[in-house]
Short mmCIF file of C-alpha atoms and ligand atoms in Angstrom, two decimals:
data_model
loop_
_atom_site.label_atom_id
_atom_site.label_comp_id
_atom_site.label_asym_id
_atom_site.label_seq_id
_atom_site.Cartn_x
_atom_site.Cartn_y
_atom_site.Cartn_z
CA MET A 1 -48.37 -30.56 76.93
CA ASN A 2 -50.85 -33.28 77.74
CA LYS A 3 -50.54 -34.97 81.06
CA LEU A 4 -49.13 -38.48 81.18
CA VAL A 5 -51.17 -41.32 82.62
CA SER A 6 -49.25 -44.51 83.49
CA ILE A 7 -51.20 -47.72 83.47
CA VAL A 8 -49.76 -50.61 85.43
CA ILE A 9 -50.96 -54.10 84.56
CA PRO A 10 -49.72 -57.23 86.33
CA ALA A 11 -49.86 -60.30 84.13
CA TYR A 12 -49.43 -63.89 85.15
CA ASN A 13 -50.11 -66.36 82.36
CA GLU A 14 -52.28 -63.91 80.45
CA ALA A 15 -50.93 -64.42 76.92
CA ASP A 16 -54.35 -64.18 75.29
CA ASN A 17 -55.33 -61.04 77.15
CA ILE A 18 -52.40 -58.73 76.41
CA PHE A 19 -53.48 -57.59 72.98
CA VAL A 20 -57.12 -57.12 73.99
CA ILE A 21 -56.42 -55.03 77.07
CA ALA A 22 -53.78 -52.89 75.36
CA GLU A 23 -56.06 -52.23 72.39
CA SER A 24 -59.03 -51.31 74.54
CA ILE A 25 -56.90 -48.90 76.55
CA LYS A 26 -55.70 -47.37 73.29
CA LYS A 27 -59.30 -46.91 72.22
CA VAL A 28 -60.23 -45.21 75.49
CA PHE A 29 -57.31 -42.78 75.17
CA SER A 30 -58.12 -41.96 71.56
CA SER A 31 -61.11 -39.98 72.83
CA ILE A 32 -59.42 -38.03 75.64
CA ASN A 33 -56.58 -35.55 75.64
CA TYR A 34 -54.03 -37.40 77.70
CA ASN A 35 -50.84 -39.21 76.86
CA TYR A 36 -50.52 -42.67 78.28
CA GLU A 37 -47.99 -45.40 78.81
CA ILE A 38 -48.69 -49.00 79.72
CA ILE A 39 -46.34 -50.85 82.05
CA LEU A 40 -46.96 -54.57 81.88
CA VAL A 41 -45.38 -56.60 84.64
CA ASP A 42 -44.80 -60.22 83.70
CA ASP A 43 -45.01 -62.01 87.02
CA GLY A 44 -43.02 -65.11 86.11
CA SER A 45 -45.53 -66.42 83.59
CA ALA A 46 -45.03 -69.90 82.25
CA ASP A 47 -46.87 -69.24 78.98
CA HIS A 48 -46.14 -66.81 76.15
CA THR A 49 -47.19 -63.70 78.05
CA LEU A 50 -43.79 -62.03 77.76
CA GLU A 51 -43.48 -62.72 74.03
CA LYS A 52 -46.93 -61.24 73.45
CA ILE A 53 -45.96 -58.19 75.47
CA LYS A 54 -42.70 -57.77 73.53
CA ASP A 55 -44.52 -58.19 70.22
CA TYR A 56 -46.99 -55.53 71.18
CA ALA A 57 -44.28 -53.24 72.59
CA SER A 58 -42.44 -53.35 69.27
CA THR A 59 -45.45 -51.77 67.55
CA ALA A 60 -45.70 -48.78 69.88
CA ASN A 61 -43.37 -46.55 71.87
CA ASN A 62 -45.50 -46.26 74.96
CA ILE A 63 -45.62 -49.93 75.95
CA PHE A 64 -43.14 -50.95 78.62
CA PHE A 65 -42.55 -54.19 80.38
CA LEU A 66 -40.85 -55.54 83.47
CA GLU A 67 -40.06 -59.21 83.57
CA PHE A 68 -39.84 -60.75 87.03
CA SER A 69 -37.30 -63.51 87.64
CA LYS A 70 -40.10 -65.70 89.03
CA ASN A 71 -43.65 -65.41 90.30
CA PHE A 72 -43.68 -62.84 93.09
CA GLY A 73 -47.43 -62.40 93.27
CA HIS A 74 -50.00 -59.88 92.14
CA GLN A 75 -49.39 -57.28 94.86
CA LEU A 76 -45.66 -57.04 94.26
CA ALA A 77 -46.21 -56.96 90.51
CA VAL A 78 -48.40 -53.89 90.94
CA LYS A 79 -45.88 -52.37 93.33
CA ALA A 80 -43.03 -52.91 90.84
CA GLY A 81 -45.08 -51.30 88.08
CA MET A 82 -45.79 -48.30 90.27
CA ASP A 83 -42.12 -48.01 91.23
CA HIS A 84 -41.31 -47.67 87.52
CA ALA A 85 -44.20 -45.44 86.52
CA PHE A 86 -43.55 -41.76 86.14
CA GLY A 87 -46.87 -40.48 84.91
CA ASP A 88 -48.72 -37.59 86.52
CA CYS A 89 -51.02 -40.26 87.81
CA VAL A 90 -50.82 -44.05 87.84
CA ILE A 91 -53.71 -46.40 87.25
CA SER A 92 -53.40 -50.05 88.19
CA MET A 93 -55.74 -52.62 86.69
CA ASP A 94 -55.99 -56.34 86.01
CA CYS A 95 -55.05 -57.90 82.74
CA ASP A 96 -58.20 -59.93 82.23
CA MET A 97 -60.68 -57.16 81.26
CA GLN A 98 -62.60 -57.56 84.52
CA HIS A 99 -61.69 -53.97 85.27
CA PRO A 100 -63.47 -52.06 82.49
CA PRO A 101 -61.08 -49.64 80.73
CA GLU A 102 -64.11 -47.46 79.92
CA LEU A 103 -64.01 -46.34 83.55
CA ILE A 104 -60.63 -44.66 83.04
CA PRO A 105 -62.00 -41.29 81.83
CA ASP A 106 -64.26 -41.07 84.90
CA MET A 107 -61.32 -41.84 87.16
CA ILE A 108 -59.22 -39.19 85.48
CA ALA A 109 -62.06 -36.68 85.79
CA LYS A 110 -62.21 -37.25 89.56
CA TRP A 111 -58.44 -36.89 89.74
CA GLU A 112 -58.66 -33.58 87.87
CA ALA A 113 -61.33 -32.54 90.35
CA GLY A 114 -58.71 -32.79 93.08
CA TYR A 115 -58.90 -36.31 94.42
CA GLU A 116 -55.50 -37.92 94.93
CA VAL A 117 -56.76 -41.49 95.18
CA VAL A 118 -59.63 -42.72 93.02
CA TYR A 119 -60.39 -46.31 93.89
CA THR A 120 -63.12 -48.60 92.68
CA ILE A 121 -65.66 -50.83 94.34
CA ARG A 122 -66.99 -53.88 92.61
CA GLU A 123 -70.77 -54.15 92.61
CA GLU A 124 -72.26 -57.52 93.47
CA ASP A 125 -71.95 -59.43 90.32
CA LYS A 126 -73.99 -62.25 88.91
CA ASN A 127 -71.16 -63.40 86.64
CA LEU A 128 -69.03 -64.33 89.59
CA SER A 129 -69.35 -67.79 91.10
CA LYS A 130 -71.20 -68.04 94.40
CA GLY A 131 -68.07 -69.37 96.08
CA LYS A 132 -66.03 -66.37 94.97
CA ARG A 133 -68.72 -63.92 96.08
CA SER A 134 -69.17 -65.35 99.55
CA SER A 135 -65.46 -65.85 100.10
CA SER A 136 -64.88 -62.26 99.04
CA SER A 137 -67.50 -60.87 101.43
CA LEU A 138 -66.17 -63.04 104.26
CA PHE A 139 -62.69 -61.72 103.46
CA TYR A 140 -63.74 -58.12 104.11
CA LYS A 141 -65.80 -58.94 107.20
CA VAL A 142 -62.93 -60.74 108.90
CA LEU A 143 -60.42 -58.15 107.78
CA ASN A 144 -62.42 -55.20 109.09
CA TRP A 145 -63.25 -56.92 112.32
CA LEU A 146 -59.69 -57.88 113.10
CA SER A 147 -57.78 -54.92 111.79
CA ASP A 148 -57.77 -51.20 112.30
CA ILE A 149 -58.60 -50.20 108.77
CA ASP A 150 -62.04 -50.07 107.23
CA LEU A 151 -62.21 -51.49 103.74
CA GLU A 152 -65.44 -51.43 101.77
CA PRO A 153 -66.50 -54.88 100.59
CA GLY A 154 -65.65 -55.22 96.93
CA ALA A 155 -62.72 -52.77 97.00
CA ALA A 156 -60.68 -53.73 93.96
CA ASP A 157 -57.08 -53.33 92.87
CA PHE A 158 -58.31 -51.01 90.12
CA ARG A 159 -57.34 -47.52 91.18
CA LEU A 160 -55.81 -44.25 90.22
CA LEU A 161 -53.10 -42.72 92.35
CA ASP A 162 -51.74 -39.24 92.00
CA GLN A 163 -47.98 -38.95 91.46
CA LYS A 164 -47.65 -37.63 95.03
CA VAL A 165 -49.15 -40.83 96.41
CA VAL A 166 -47.04 -43.03 94.15
CA ASN A 167 -43.92 -41.25 95.39
CA VAL A 168 -44.92 -42.06 98.95
CA PHE A 169 -45.42 -45.67 97.95
CA ARG A 170 -41.98 -45.87 96.45
CA ASN A 171 -40.53 -45.64 99.93
CA PHE A 172 -42.55 -48.58 101.19
CA HIS A 173 -40.50 -51.73 101.46
CA GLU A 174 -42.90 -54.20 102.98
CA ASN A 175 -42.06 -57.58 101.63
CA GLU A 176 -45.69 -58.55 101.25
CA PRO A 177 -47.57 -55.31 100.68
CA PHE A 178 -51.35 -55.45 100.93
CA LEU A 179 -52.07 -52.56 98.61
CA ARG A 180 -55.79 -52.17 99.21
CA GLY A 181 -55.17 -51.74 102.92
CA LEU A 182 -52.10 -49.56 102.47
CA VAL A 183 -53.88 -47.16 100.14
CA LYS A 184 -56.72 -46.79 102.63
CA TRP A 185 -54.23 -46.31 105.44
CA LEU A 186 -52.28 -43.60 103.57
CA GLY A 187 -55.07 -41.08 103.75
CA PHE A 188 -55.07 -38.32 101.10
CA LYS A 189 -58.28 -37.23 99.38
CA GLN A 190 -59.98 -40.42 98.26
CA PHE A 191 -62.96 -41.04 96.04
CA ALA A 192 -64.72 -44.32 95.33
CA ILE A 193 -66.31 -45.23 92.01
CA ARG A 194 -68.61 -48.23 91.73
CA TYR A 195 -68.41 -50.48 88.72
CA HIS A 196 -69.79 -53.70 87.35
CA PRO A 197 -67.00 -56.15 86.65
CA ALA A 198 -66.98 -57.82 83.27
CA ALA A 199 -66.32 -61.49 82.79
CA ARG A 200 -62.71 -62.62 82.52
CA PHE A 201 -61.75 -62.42 78.84
CA SER A 202 -59.50 -65.46 78.65
CA GLY A 203 -57.91 -67.93 81.06
CA ASN A 204 -58.79 -68.68 84.66
CA SER A 205 -58.58 -66.75 87.89
CA LYS A 206 -55.10 -66.98 89.38
CA TYR A 207 -56.47 -66.45 92.85
CA THR A 208 -57.02 -69.90 94.20
CA LEU A 209 -58.76 -70.34 97.53
CA LYS A 210 -55.34 -70.92 99.06
CA LYS A 211 -54.00 -67.61 97.71
CA MET A 212 -57.15 -65.81 98.94
CA MET A 213 -56.74 -67.25 102.43
CA ARG A 214 -53.11 -66.20 102.45
CA LEU A 215 -54.04 -62.71 101.37
CA ALA A 216 -56.71 -62.53 104.08
CA LEU A 217 -54.42 -63.76 106.83
CA HIS A 218 -51.77 -61.46 105.53
CA GLY A 219 -54.14 -58.51 105.33
CA VAL A 220 -55.03 -58.94 108.98
CA THR A 221 -51.56 -59.56 110.34
CA SER A 222 -49.94 -56.73 108.43
CA PHE A 223 -52.44 -54.15 109.63
CA SER A 224 -53.18 -55.07 113.17
CA ILE A 225 -51.81 -56.70 116.26
CA LYS A 226 -55.30 -57.40 117.53
CA PRO A 227 -54.88 -61.19 117.15
CA LEU A 228 -52.06 -60.98 119.68
CA TYR A 229 -54.47 -59.64 122.25
CA SER A 230 -56.62 -62.73 121.94
CA ALA A 231 -54.13 -64.57 124.16
CA VAL A 232 -54.46 -61.96 126.89
CA TYR A 233 -58.27 -61.88 126.79
CA LEU A 234 -58.62 -65.65 126.65
CA GLY A 235 -56.14 -65.99 129.50
CA PHE A 236 -58.15 -63.63 131.68
CA ILE A 237 -61.45 -65.31 130.91
CA LEU A 238 -60.14 -68.81 131.56
CA SER A 239 -58.28 -67.87 134.75
CA PHE A 240 -61.44 -66.25 136.03
CA ALA A 241 -63.47 -69.36 135.18
CA SER A 242 -60.97 -71.58 136.95
CA VAL A 243 -61.17 -69.41 140.10
CA LEU A 244 -64.92 -70.06 140.15
CA TYR A 245 -64.15 -73.76 140.20
CA ILE A 246 -62.07 -73.59 143.41
CA PRO A 247 -65.01 -73.53 145.92
CA TYR A 248 -66.34 -76.73 144.41
CA ILE A 249 -62.98 -78.46 144.79
CA ILE A 250 -62.80 -77.38 148.44
CA TYR A 251 -66.37 -78.56 149.00
CA ALA A 252 -65.58 -81.94 147.42
CA PHE A 253 -62.42 -82.26 149.49
CA VAL A 254 -64.08 -81.42 152.81
CA ASN A 255 -67.03 -83.74 152.19
CA HIS A 256 -64.93 -86.56 150.82
CA VAL A 257 -66.85 -86.51 147.58
CA GLU A 258 -65.11 -88.73 145.11
CA VAL A 259 -64.77 -86.95 141.79
CA SER A 260 -64.32 -89.34 138.92
CA GLY A 261 -62.85 -87.43 136.05
CA TRP A 262 -60.81 -89.22 133.44
CA ALA A 263 -62.92 -87.98 130.54
CA SER A 264 -63.11 -84.40 131.73
CA VAL A 265 -59.39 -84.25 132.45
CA ILE A 266 -58.50 -85.56 129.01
CA MET A 267 -60.93 -83.17 127.39
CA THR A 268 -59.48 -80.24 129.28
CA ILE A 269 -55.92 -81.20 128.36
CA VAL A 270 -56.78 -81.53 124.69
CA PHE A 271 -58.76 -78.30 124.67
CA PHE A 272 -56.06 -76.24 126.32
CA GLY A 273 -53.33 -77.95 124.32
CA GLY A 274 -55.11 -76.86 121.15
CA LEU A 275 -55.71 -73.36 122.43
CA GLN A 276 -52.06 -72.93 123.35
CA LEU A 277 -50.94 -74.10 119.93
CA ILE A 278 -53.28 -71.65 118.22
CA ILE A 279 -51.98 -68.74 120.27
CA LEU A 280 -48.41 -69.86 119.77
CA GLY A 281 -49.14 -69.99 116.04
CA ILE A 282 -50.47 -66.44 116.08
CA ILE A 283 -47.36 -65.20 117.85
CA GLY A 284 -45.33 -67.26 115.39
CA ILE A 285 -46.88 -65.49 112.41
CA TYR A 286 -45.78 -62.12 113.74
CA VAL A 287 -42.30 -63.36 114.62
CA GLY A 288 -42.04 -64.87 111.13
CA LYS A 289 -42.99 -61.56 109.58
CA MET A 290 -40.31 -59.78 111.57
CA PHE A 291 -37.78 -62.39 110.50
CA MET A 292 -38.63 -62.01 106.83
CA GLN A 293 -38.53 -58.24 107.04
CA THR A 294 -35.23 -58.04 108.92
CA LYS A 295 -33.47 -59.99 106.18
CA ASN A 296 -34.13 -56.98 104.04
CA ARG A 297 -34.09 -58.87 100.76
CA PRO A 298 -35.31 -57.10 97.66
CA ASN A 299 -39.05 -57.56 97.38
CA TYR A 300 -38.94 -58.45 93.72
CA ILE A 301 -36.25 -59.15 91.16
CA ILE A 302 -36.42 -57.83 87.62
CA ARG A 303 -34.91 -60.07 84.98
CA SER A 304 -35.34 -57.76 82.02
CA SER A 305 -37.11 -54.59 81.04
CA ASN A 306 -37.34 -52.04 78.23
CA ILE A 307 -37.65 -49.13 80.64
CA GLN A 308 -34.63 -46.84 80.62
CA GLN A 309 -33.39 -46.02 84.07
CA LYS A 310 -34.95 -42.66 84.74
N1 LIG B 1 -51.66 -61.91 88.89
C1 LIG B 1 -50.28 -61.77 89.02
N2 LIG B 1 -49.60 -62.68 89.78
C2 LIG B 1 -50.22 -63.70 90.44
C3 LIG B 1 -51.63 -63.81 90.33
C4 LIG B 1 -52.32 -62.90 89.56
O1 LIG B 1 -49.69 -60.86 88.46
O2 LIG B 1 -49.54 -64.49 91.10
C5 LIG B 1 -52.41 -60.93 88.08
C6 LIG B 1 -53.29 -61.53 87.01
O3 LIG B 1 -52.57 -61.76 85.81
C7 LIG B 1 -54.36 -60.49 86.83
C8 LIG B 1 -54.49 -59.90 88.24
O4 LIG B 1 -53.30 -60.24 88.92
O5 LIG B 1 -53.97 -59.45 85.95
C9 LIG B 1 -55.69 -60.43 88.98
O6 LIG B 1 -55.68 -61.83 88.98
P1 LIG B 1 -56.99 -62.69 88.70
O7 LIG B 1 -57.79 -62.11 87.60
O8 LIG B 1 -56.54 -64.09 88.52
O9 LIG B 1 -57.76 -62.55 90.09
P2 LIG B 1 -59.33 -62.37 90.32
O10 LIG B 1 -59.80 -61.32 89.36
O11 LIG B 1 -59.91 -63.69 90.03
O12 LIG B 1 -59.44 -61.96 91.74
MG1 LIG B 2 -59.57 -61.30 87.37
#
C-alpha cells in the first residue's frame, strides 16, 4: 500500500488558482509512488472559490473541502485543514503557486529519511516588491529579538509534517495560532529546504500591511512575555536617572537658584504620559489575549464539507 500524503491548501478569493494548483499537484504525484489527497479550505471567500473547488472535487475522489462560515484567516485555515487531514504526512502550501509543487518530492524524500518536520525557506526573490521584502525581513528581526524562538528569515508556511506532529497539533487550541513559530517550538527532527518562490499565478496578495503587522505583533506576544519586562527595565532606568537629579534640586534650593521650568515640566509630563500609555497598552494586549482564550470559543466554524467524519 502506498503511503498517503495530505495536502492542505487555504484559499481566500482564489477562484482562478484552484484548478492550476490542483492540476500541478496531480502532475507531481503522477511521477512518484504515493497516494495523495488535497484538502482545500475556503476561508470565507467572496468570489467563486468554493464553486471552483466543488467543480474540481466532483471530478476526483481525493479532493476534499472545508468551507468556513466566514474569513478566519490564513493560519486557522491551515490549522483546520491539518485537523481534518489523516495522511501519513501533511503538507501545507499556498494556493497561488508561489510555493512550487515541484518541491514536494524533495520534501517527501527528506521525510522518508527520518525528518518529522520539513519546512521551507524562501530565498531572496527579485519578483517580490521591495516593500514586501523589507517588511518581511523586519518581521523576522523584530520577532527573533523580542521572542524566545529563532525563526530563519524567509521561513514560509510551506511545510511537511509527519502524522505524529500533526496529532500533537490537533490538541492545540490557541485562538490565533502562529504556525511558523509553533512548529519551531515543537521540536522534533526538522529539516529546512530552500526554494525560489514563483510569482503569484492570479489575484493579489491577501496579506495587507495591516495583516502583516498584526501577525508580527501576534507572533511576538504569543511566544514571549519579554515586552512585559520593558516596563520593569524602563522603570529602573528612569528611577535611577531621577535620583541623580536630586542633588541638583537640593543645590538649587540651598542657593536660592530660581529654576524656570514650564517647558521642561510640560515635556516631562507628555513624555511620561506617553510612556505609561505604551506600557499599559502592552499589558492590555496580554490581558486581551487571556480574555479571548478564556472564552474558549471554537477557533473556526465549518459551514460545509465533503469530508466524512473519520
Ligand atoms: N489566505 C487565507 N485567508 C486569509 C488570507 C490568505 O486563507 O485571510 C490564504 C491565501 O488564499 C493563500 C495563502 O493564504 O493561499 C497565502 O496568502 P497570500 O498569497 O495572499 O500571502 P503572501 O504570499 O502574499 O504572503
Ligand atoms: Mg502568496
